[in-house]
């Protein structure tokens, strides 16, 4: 089954290297806009910091969005090492930001890279890496009698996100992409085709 790794929730970590304070944040994101909003929020939270380095790696439909930013640190010393963790661990739909408060001692390129990478890694570990299956969102319309018949089948194959009851019943569902065809066929069989599907 098609799956990918992402983060379970938000993670935060703090590290000190040669008097400089590094604070790492990692969180799951749904889109590039979501990632940019998260990074902007960290920059506003730590507007008094010397640097707010960031990276994200996102799969949107069939393409990838990725970016890293050194935010004034030497080119390639900070944003890239943070991004490389996401890439090497194959973590998608995730954004990481690492804030630095300079402590007066220059670290040099190698130690600076390590400080950013290690802090990002701690934040990612705190956020927990999980595997998720690619899903599709479906809306199904059916009668009350049919909804009772197929409820167990729906709960076996899908997660119900919304339920609406009016003249008929509407379910908004998340279904694992590779089980979609099998699920639709079984629903059609059980309802004798008294059902309408809409892909969201």
Coordinates of N, CA and C in Angstrom, one line a residue:
X1 N 0.8 -1.2 0.0 CA 0.0 0.0 0.0 C 0.9 1.3 0.0
X2 N 0.4 2.3 -0.7 CA 1.1 3.5 -0.8 C 1.0 4.3 0.6
X3 N 2.2 4.6 1.1 CA 2.2 5.3 2.4 C 3.4 6.2 2.4
X4 N 3.5 7.1 3.4 CA 4.6 8.0 3.5 C 4.8 8.3 5.0
X5 N 5.9 8.8 5.4 CA 6.2 9.2 6.7 C 6.0 10.7 6.9
X6 N 5.4 11.0 8.1 CA 5.2 12.4 8.4 C 5.4 12.5 10.0
X7 N 5.0 13.7 10.5 CA 5.1 13.9 11.9 C 3.7 13.8 12.6
X8 N 3.7 13.2 13.8 CA 2.4 13.0 14.5 C 1.8 14.3 15.0
X9 N 2.7 15.1 15.6 CA 2.2 16.4 16.2 C 3.4 17.4 16.3
X10 N 3.2 18.5 16.9 CA 4.3 19.5 17.0 C 5.3 19.1 18.0
X11 N 6.6 19.4 17.7 CA 7.7 19.1 18.6 C 8.6 20.3 18.8
X12 N 9.1 20.4 20.0 CA 10.0 21.5 20.3 C 11.2 21.0 21.1
X13 N 12.4 21.5 20.8 CA 13.6 21.1 21.5 C 14.6 22.3 21.6
X14 N 15.4 22.3 22.7 CA 16.3 23.4 23.0 C 17.7 22.8 23.1
X15 N 18.7 23.5 22.6 CA 20.1 23.1 22.7 C 21.0 24.3 22.9
X16 N 22.1 24.0 23.5 CA 23.1 25.1 23.7 C 24.4 24.7 23.1
X17 N 25.0 25.5 22.2 CA 26.3 25.2 21.7 C 27.2 26.5 21.8
X18 N 28.3 26.4 22.6 CA 29.2 27.5 22.8 C 28.5 28.8 23.1
X19 N 27.6 28.8 24.1 CA 26.8 29.9 24.5 C 25.7 30.4 23.6
X20 N 25.6 29.8 22.4 CA 24.5 30.2 21.5 C 23.3 29.2 21.9
X21 N 22.1 29.8 22.0 CA 20.9 29.0 22.3 C 20.2 28.7 20.9
X22 N 19.9 27.4 20.7 CA 19.2 27.0 19.6 C 17.8 26.4 20.0
X23 N 16.7 26.8 19.4 CA 15.4 26.3 19.7 C 14.8 25.8 18.4
X24 N 14.5 24.5 18.5 CA 13.9 23.8 17.3 C 12.5 23.6 17.4
X25 N 11.8 23.8 16.3 CA 10.3 23.5 16.2 C 10.1 22.6 15.0
X26 N 9.2 21.6 15.1 CA 8.9 20.7 14.0 C 7.4 20.5 14.1
X27 N 6.7 20.5 12.9 CA 5.3 20.2 12.9 C 4.8 19.6 11.6
X28 N 3.7 18.9 11.6 CA 3.1 18.4 10.3 C 2.4 19.5 9.7
X29 N 2.4 19.6 8.3 CA 1.7 20.6 7.6 C 1.0 20.0 6.4
X30 N -0.1 20.6 6.0 CA -0.9 20.1 4.9 C -0.5 20.6 3.5
X31 N 0.1 21.8 3.5 CA 0.4 22.5 2.2 C 1.6 23.4 2.4
X32 N 2.1 23.9 1.3 CA 3.2 24.9 1.3 C 2.7 26.2 2.0
X33 N 1.5 26.6 1.8 CA 0.9 27.8 2.5 C 0.9 27.6 4.0
X34 N 0.6 26.4 4.4 CA 0.6 26.0 5.9 C 2.0 26.1 6.4
X35 N 3.0 25.6 5.7 CA 4.4 25.6 6.1 C 4.9 27.0 6.2
X36 N 4.6 27.9 5.2 CA 5.0 29.3 5.2 C 4.4 30.0 6.4
X37 N 3.1 29.7 6.7 CA 2.5 30.4 7.9 C 3.1 30.0 9.2
X38 N 3.5 28.7 9.3 CA 4.2 28.2 10.5 C 5.5 28.9 10.7
X39 N 6.3 29.0 9.6 CA 7.6 29.6 9.7 C 7.5 31.1 10.0
X40 N 6.5 31.8 9.4 CA 6.3 33.2 9.7 C 5.9 33.4 11.2
X41 N 5.1 32.4 11.7 CA 4.8 32.5 13.1 C 6.0 32.4 14.1
X42 N 6.9 31.5 13.7 CA 8.1 31.3 14.5 C 9.0 32.6 14.4
X43 N 9.1 33.2 13.2 CA 9.9 34.4 13.1 C 9.3 35.5 13.9
X44 N 7.9 35.6 14.0 CA 7.3 36.6 14.8 C 7.5 36.4 16.3
X45 N 7.4 35.1 16.7 CA 7.6 34.7 18.1 C 9.0 35.0 18.5
X46 N 10.0 34.8 17.6 CA 11.4 35.1 18.0 C 12.0 36.2 17.1
X47 N 11.3 37.3 17.1 CA 11.7 38.4 16.2 C 13.0 39.0 16.8
X48 N 13.3 38.8 18.1 CA 14.5 39.3 18.7 C 15.7 38.4 18.5
X49 N 15.5 37.2 17.8 CA 16.6 36.3 17.6 C 17.5 36.7 16.5
X50 N 18.8 36.2 16.5 CA 19.7 36.5 15.4 C 19.3 35.9 14.1
X51 N 18.8 34.6 14.2 CA 18.5 33.9 13.0 C 17.3 32.9 13.2
X52 N 16.4 32.8 12.2 CA 15.3 31.8 12.3 C 15.4 31.0 11.0
X53 N 16.1 29.9 11.0 CA 16.4 29.0 9.9 C 15.2 28.1 9.7
X54 N 14.9 27.7 8.5 CA 13.7 26.9 8.2 C 13.9 26.0 7.0
X55 N 13.1 24.9 7.0 CA 13.0 24.0 5.9 C 11.7 23.3 5.9
X56 N 11.2 23.0 4.7 CA 10.0 22.1 4.6 C 10.0 21.2 3.4
X57 N 9.3 20.1 3.4 CA 9.3 19.1 2.4 C 7.8 18.6 2.3
X58 N 7.1 18.9 1.2 CA 5.7 18.7 1.1 C 5.3 18.0 -0.2
X59 N 4.5 17.0 -0.1 CA 3.9 16.3 -1.3 C 2.5 16.8 -1.5
X60 N 2.3 17.5 -2.6 CA 1.0 18.0 -3.0 C 0.5 17.3 -4.3
X61 N -0.4 16.4 -4.2 CA -0.9 15.6 -5.3 C 0.3 14.8 -5.9
X62 N 0.7 15.1 -7.1 CA 1.8 14.3 -7.7 C 3.2 15.1 -7.7
X63 N 3.2 16.3 -7.1 CA 4.5 17.0 -7.1 C 5.0 17.3 -5.7
X64 N 6.2 17.8 -5.6 CA 6.8 18.1 -4.3 C 7.1 19.6 -4.2
X65 N 6.9 20.1 -3.0 CA 7.3 21.5 -2.7 C 8.4 21.4 -1.6
X66 N 9.5 22.0 -1.9 CA 10.6 22.0 -0.8 C 11.3 23.3 -0.9
X67 N 11.8 23.7 0.3 CA 12.6 24.9 0.4 C 13.3 24.9 1.7
X68 N 14.5 25.5 1.7 CA 15.2 25.8 3.0 C 15.8 27.2 2.9
X69 N 16.0 27.8 4.1 CA 16.4 29.2 4.2 C 17.4 29.3 5.3
X70 N 18.6 29.9 5.0 CA 19.7 30.1 6.0 C 19.4 31.3 6.8
X71 N 18.5 32.2 6.4 CA 18.2 33.4 7.2 C 19.4 34.1 7.7
X72 N 20.3 34.4 6.8 CA 21.5 35.2 7.2 C 22.7 34.5 7.7
X73 N 22.6 33.2 7.9 CA 23.7 32.4 8.3 C 24.5 32.1 7.0
X74 N 25.8 31.7 7.1 CA 26.6 31.4 5.9 C 25.8 30.4 5.0
X75 N 25.9 30.6 3.7 CA 25.1 29.8 2.7 C 25.4 28.3 2.9
X76 N 24.3 27.6 3.0 CA 24.5 26.1 3.1 C 24.8 25.6 4.5
X77 N 25.0 26.5 5.5 CA 25.4 26.1 6.8 C 24.3 25.6 7.7
X78 N 23.0 26.0 7.4 CA 22.0 25.8 8.3 C 20.7 25.3 7.8
X79 N 20.1 26.0 6.8 CA 18.8 25.5 6.2 C 18.9 24.2 5.5
X80 N 20.0 24.0 4.8 CA 20.2 22.8 4.0 C 20.4 21.6 5.0
X81 N 21.2 21.7 6.0 CA 21.3 20.5 6.9 C 20.0 20.1 7.6
X82 N 19.2 21.2 7.9 CA 17.9 20.9 8.4 C 17.0 20.2 7.4
X83 N 17.0 20.7 6.2 CA 16.2 20.0 5.1 C 16.7 18.6 4.9
X84 N 18.0 18.4 4.9 CA 18.6 17.0 4.6 C 18.1 16.0 5.6
X85 N 17.7 16.4 6.8 CA 17.2 15.4 7.8 C 15.8 15.0 7.2
X86 N 15.0 15.9 6.8 CA 13.6 15.6 6.3 C 13.8 14.7 5.1
X87 N 14.7 15.0 4.2 CA 15.0 14.3 2.9 C 15.5 12.9 3.2
X88 N 16.5 12.7 4.1 CA 17.2 11.4 4.3 C 16.2 10.5 5.1
X89 N 15.4 11.1 6.0 CA 14.4 10.2 6.7 C 13.1 10.0 6.0
X90 N 13.0 10.7 4.8 CA 11.9 10.6 3.9 C 10.6 11.0 4.6
X91 N 10.7 12.2 5.4 CA 9.6 12.7 6.1 C 8.9 13.8 5.2
X92 N 7.7 13.6 4.9 CA 6.9 14.5 4.0 C 5.9 15.3 4.8
X93 N 5.4 16.4 4.2 CA 4.3 17.2 4.8 C 4.8 17.6 6.2
X94 N 6.0 18.1 6.3 CA 6.6 18.6 7.6 C 7.4 19.8 7.4
X95 N 7.4 20.7 8.4 CA 8.2 21.9 8.4 C 9.0 22.0 9.7
X96 N 10.2 22.5 9.6 CA 11.1 22.7 10.7 C 11.6 24.1 10.7
X97 N 11.7 24.7 11.9 CA 12.3 26.0 12.1 C 13.2 25.9 13.3
X98 N 14.4 26.5 13.1 CA 15.4 26.5 14.2 C 15.8 27.9 14.5
X99 N 15.6 28.4 15.7 CA 15.9 29.8 16.1 C 17.3 29.8 16.8
X100 N 18.1 30.8 16.5 CA 19.4 30.9 17.1 C 19.5 32.3 17.8
X101 N 19.9 32.2 19.1 CA 20.3 33.4 19.8 C 21.8 33.3 20.0
X102 N 22.5 34.2 19.3 CA 24.0 34.2 19.3 C 24.6 34.5 20.7
X103 N 25.5 33.6 21.0 CA 26.1 33.8 22.4 C 27.5 34.4 22.4
X104 N 27.9 34.9 21.3 CA 29.2 35.7 21.3 C 30.4 34.9 20.8
X105 N 30.3 33.6 20.6 CA 31.4 32.7 20.1 C 31.0 32.2 18.7
X106 N 31.8 32.5 17.7 CA 31.6 31.9 16.4 C 31.9 30.4 16.4
X107 N 31.0 29.7 15.7 CA 31.1 28.2 15.7 C 31.9 27.7 14.6
X108 N 32.0 28.4 13.5 CA 32.6 27.8 12.3 C 31.6 27.0 11.5
X109 N 31.8 26.8 10.2 CA 30.8 26.2 9.4 C 30.4 24.8 9.8
X110 N 31.3 24.0 10.1 CA 31.0 22.6 10.5 C 30.2 22.5 11.8
X111 N 30.7 23.2 12.8 CA 30.0 23.1 14.1 C 28.6 23.8 14.0
X112 N 28.5 24.9 13.2 CA 27.3 25.6 13.0 C 26.2 24.6 12.4
X113 N 26.7 23.9 11.3 CA 25.8 23.0 10.6 C 25.3 21.9 11.6
X114 N 26.2 21.4 12.4 CA 25.9 20.3 13.4 C 24.9 20.8 14.4
X115 N 25.1 22.0 14.9 CA 24.2 22.6 15.9 C 22.8 22.7 15.4
X116 N 22.6 23.2 14.1 CA 21.3 23.3 13.5 C 20.7 21.9 13.3
X117 N 21.5 21.0 12.7 CA 21.0 19.7 12.4 C 20.6 18.9 13.7
X118 N 21.4 19.0 14.7 CA 21.1 18.3 16.0 C 19.9 18.8 16.6
X119 N 19.7 20.1 16.6 CA 18.5 20.7 17.2 C 17.3 20.4 16.4
X120 N 17.4 20.4 15.1 CA 16.2 20.0 14.2 C 15.9 18.6 14.5
X121 N 16.9 17.7 14.6 CA 16.6 16.3 14.8 C 15.9 16.0 16.2
X122 N 16.3 16.7 17.2 CA 15.6 16.6 18.5 C 14.2 17.0 18.4
X123 N 13.9 18.1 17.7 CA 12.5 18.6 17.5 C 11.7 17.6 16.7
X124 N 12.3 17.0 15.7 CA 11.6 16.0 14.9 C 11.3 14.8 15.7
X125 N 12.3 14.3 16.5 CA 12.0 13.2 17.4 C 10.9 13.5 18.4
X126 N 10.9 14.7 18.9 CA 9.8 15.1 19.9 C 8.5 15.1 19.2
X127 N 8.4 15.4 17.9 CA 7.2 15.4 17.1 C 6.7 14.0 16.7
X128 N 7.6 13.1 16.8 CA 7.3 11.7 16.5 C 7.0 11.4 15.0
X129 N 7.8 10.6 14.4 CA 7.7 10.2 13.0 C 6.7 9.0 12.9
X130 N 5.7 9.2 12.1 CA 4.7 8.1 11.9 C 4.5 7.8 10.4
X131 N 4.0 6.6 10.1 CA 3.6 6.3 8.7 C 2.1 6.4 8.5
X132 N 1.8 7.1 7.4 CA 0.4 7.2 7.1 C 0.1 6.7 5.7
X133 N -1.1 6.2 5.5 CA -1.4 5.7 4.1 C -2.1 6.8 3.3
X134 N -1.8 6.9 2.1 CA -2.5 7.9 1.2 C -4.0 7.6 1.1
X135 N -4.8 8.7 1.3 CA -6.2 8.5 1.4 C -6.9 9.4 0.3
X136 N -8.1 9.0 0.0 CA -9.0 9.8 -0.8 C -10.2 10.2 0.0
X137 N -10.8 11.4 -0.4 CA -12.0 11.9 0.4 C -13.2 11.7 -0.5
X138 N -14.2 11.0 0.0 CA -15.4 10.7 -0.8 C -16.6 11.2 0.0
X139 N -17.6 11.6 -0.8 CA -18.9 11.9 -0.2 C -19.9 10.9 -0.8
X140 N -20.7 10.2 0.0 CA -21.7 9.3 -0.5 C -23.1 9.7 0.0
X141 N -24.0 9.5 -1.0 CA -25.4 9.9 -0.7 C -26.2 8.6 -0.8
X142 N -27.0 8.3 0.2 CA -27.8 7.1 0.2 C -29.0 7.2 1.1
X143 N -30.0 6.3 0.9 CA -31.2 6.4 1.7 C -31.0 5.9 3.2
X144 N -31.9 6.1 4.0 CA -31.8 5.7 5.4 C -31.7 4.2 5.6
X145 N -32.5 3.5 4.8 CA -32.4 2.0 4.9 C -31.1 1.5 4.5
X146 N -30.5 2.0 3.4 CA -29.2 1.6 2.9 C -28.1 2.0 3.9
X147 N -28.2 3.2 4.5 CA -27.2 3.6 5.4 C -27.0 2.7 6.6
X148 N -28.1 2.1 7.1 CA -28.1 1.1 8.2 C -27.4 -0.2 7.7
X149 N -27.7 -0.6 6.5 CA -27.2 -1.8 5.9 C -25.6 -1.7 5.8
X150 N -25.1 -0.6 5.4 CA -23.7 -0.5 5.0 C -22.8 0.2 6.0
X151 N -23.4 0.6 7.2 CA -22.6 1.3 8.2 C -21.4 0.5 8.6
X152 N -21.6 -0.8 8.9 CA -20.4 -1.6 9.3 C -19.3 -1.7 8.2
X153 N -19.8 -1.8 7.0 CA -18.8 -1.8 5.9 C -18.1 -0.5 5.8
X154 N -18.8 0.6 5.9 CA -18.2 1.9 5.9 C -17.1 2.0 7.0
X155 N -17.5 1.6 8.2 CA -16.5 1.7 9.3 C -15.3 0.8 9.2
X156 N -15.5 -0.3 8.4 CA -14.4 -1.2 8.2 C -13.4 -0.6 7.2
X157 N -13.9 0.1 6.2 CA -13.0 0.6 5.1 C -12.6 2.0 5.2
X158 N -13.4 2.8 6.0 CA -13.2 4.3 6.0 C -13.3 4.9 7.3
X159 N -12.9 6.2 7.4 CA -13.1 7.0 8.6 C -14.2 8.0 8.2
X160 N -15.3 8.0 9.0 CA -16.3 9.0 8.8 C -15.9 10.4 9.3
X161 N -15.9 11.4 8.5 CA -15.5 12.7 8.9 C -16.8 13.6 9.2
X162 N -17.8 13.4 8.4 CA -19.0 14.1 8.6 C -20.2 13.2 8.3
X163 N -21.3 13.5 9.0 CA -22.6 12.8 8.7 C -23.7 13.9 8.6
X164 N -24.5 13.8 7.6 CA -25.6 14.7 7.4 C -26.9 13.9 7.2
X165 N -27.9 14.3 7.9 CA -29.2 13.6 7.8 C -30.3 14.6 7.3
X166 N -30.9 14.4 6.2 CA -32.0 15.2 5.7 C -33.0 14.3 5.0
X167 N -33.3 14.6 3.7 CA -34.1 13.6 3.0 C -33.5 12.3 2.8
X168 N -32.1 12.3 2.7 CA -31.4 11.1 2.6 C -30.1 11.3 3.6
X169 N -29.2 10.4 3.5 CA -28.0 10.4 4.4 C -26.8 10.7 3.5
X170 N -25.9 11.6 4.1 CA -24.7 11.9 3.4 C -23.5 11.6 4.4
X171 N -22.5 10.9 3.9 CA -21.3 10.7 4.7 C -20.1 11.3 3.9
X172 N -19.3 12.0 4.6 CA -18.0 12.4 4.0 C -17.0 11.4 4.7
X173 N -16.2 10.7 3.8 CA -15.3 9.7 4.3 C -13.9 9.8 3.8
X174 N -13.0 9.3 4.6 CA -11.6 9.1 4.2 C -11.4 7.6 4.0
X175 N -10.9 7.3 2.8 CA -10.7 5.9 2.4 C -9.2 5.7 1.9
X176 N -8.6 4.7 2.4 CA -7.2 4.4 1.9 C -7.3 4.2 0.4
X177 N -6.4 5.0 -0.3 CA -6.5 5.1 -1.8 C -6.6 3.7 -2.5
X178 N -5.8 2.8 -2.0 CA -5.7 1.5 -2.7 C -6.9 0.6 -2.5
X179 N -7.7 1.0 -1.5 CA -8.9 0.2 -1.2 C -10.2 0.9 -1.8
X180 N -10.0 2.0 -2.4 CA -11.2 2.8 -2.9 C -12.1 2.0 -3.8
X181 N -11.5 1.3 -4.9 CA -12.3 0.6 -5.8 C -13.0 -0.6 -5.2
X182 N -12.4 -1.3 -4.3 CA -13.0 -2.5 -3.6 C -14.1 -2.0 -2.7
X183 N -13.9 -0.9 -2.0 CA -14.9 -0.3 -1.1 C -16.2 0.1 -1.9
X184 N -15.9 0.9 -3.0 CA -17.1 1.3 -3.9 C -17.9 0.1 -4.4
X185 N -17.2 -0.9 -4.9 CA -17.9 -2.1 -5.4 C -18.7 -2.7 -4.3
X186 N -18.2 -2.9 -3.1 CA -19.0 -3.5 -2.1 C -20.2 -2.7 -1.6
X187 N -20.0 -1.4 -1.6 CA -21.2 -0.5 -1.3 C -22.3 -0.6 -2.3
X188 N -21.8 -0.6 -3.6 CA -22.8 -0.7 -4.7 C -23.5 -2.1 -4.6
X189 N -22.8 -3.2 -4.3 CA -23.4 -4.5 -4.2 C -24.4 -4.5 -3.1
X190 N -24.0 -4.0 -1.9 CA -24.9 -4.1 -0.7 C -26.1 -3.2 -0.8
X191 N -26.0 -2.1 -1.6 CA -27.2 -1.2 -1.7 C -28.0 -1.4 -3.0
X192 N -27.5 -2.4 -3.8 CA -28.1 -2.7 -5.1 C -28.1 -1.4 -5.9
X193 N -26.9 -0.7 -5.8 CA -26.7 0.5 -6.6 C -27.5 1.7 -6.2
X194 N -28.1 1.7 -5.0 CA -28.9 2.9 -4.6 C -28.0 3.8 -3.8
X195 N -27.0 4.3 -4.5 CA -26.0 5.1 -3.8 C -25.3 6.0 -4.9
X196 N -24.9 7.2 -4.4 CA -24.2 8.1 -5.3 C -22.9 8.5 -4.7
X197 N -21.8 8.5 -5.5 CA -20.5 8.9 -5.0 C -20.0 10.2 -5.5
X198 N -19.3 10.9 -4.7 CA -18.7 12.2 -5.2 C -17.3 12.3 -4.6
X199 N -16.3 12.5 -5.5 CA -14.9 12.6 -5.0 C -14.6 14.0 -4.6
X200 N -14.1 14.2 -3.4 CA -13.9 15.6 -3.0 C -12.4 16.0 -3.2

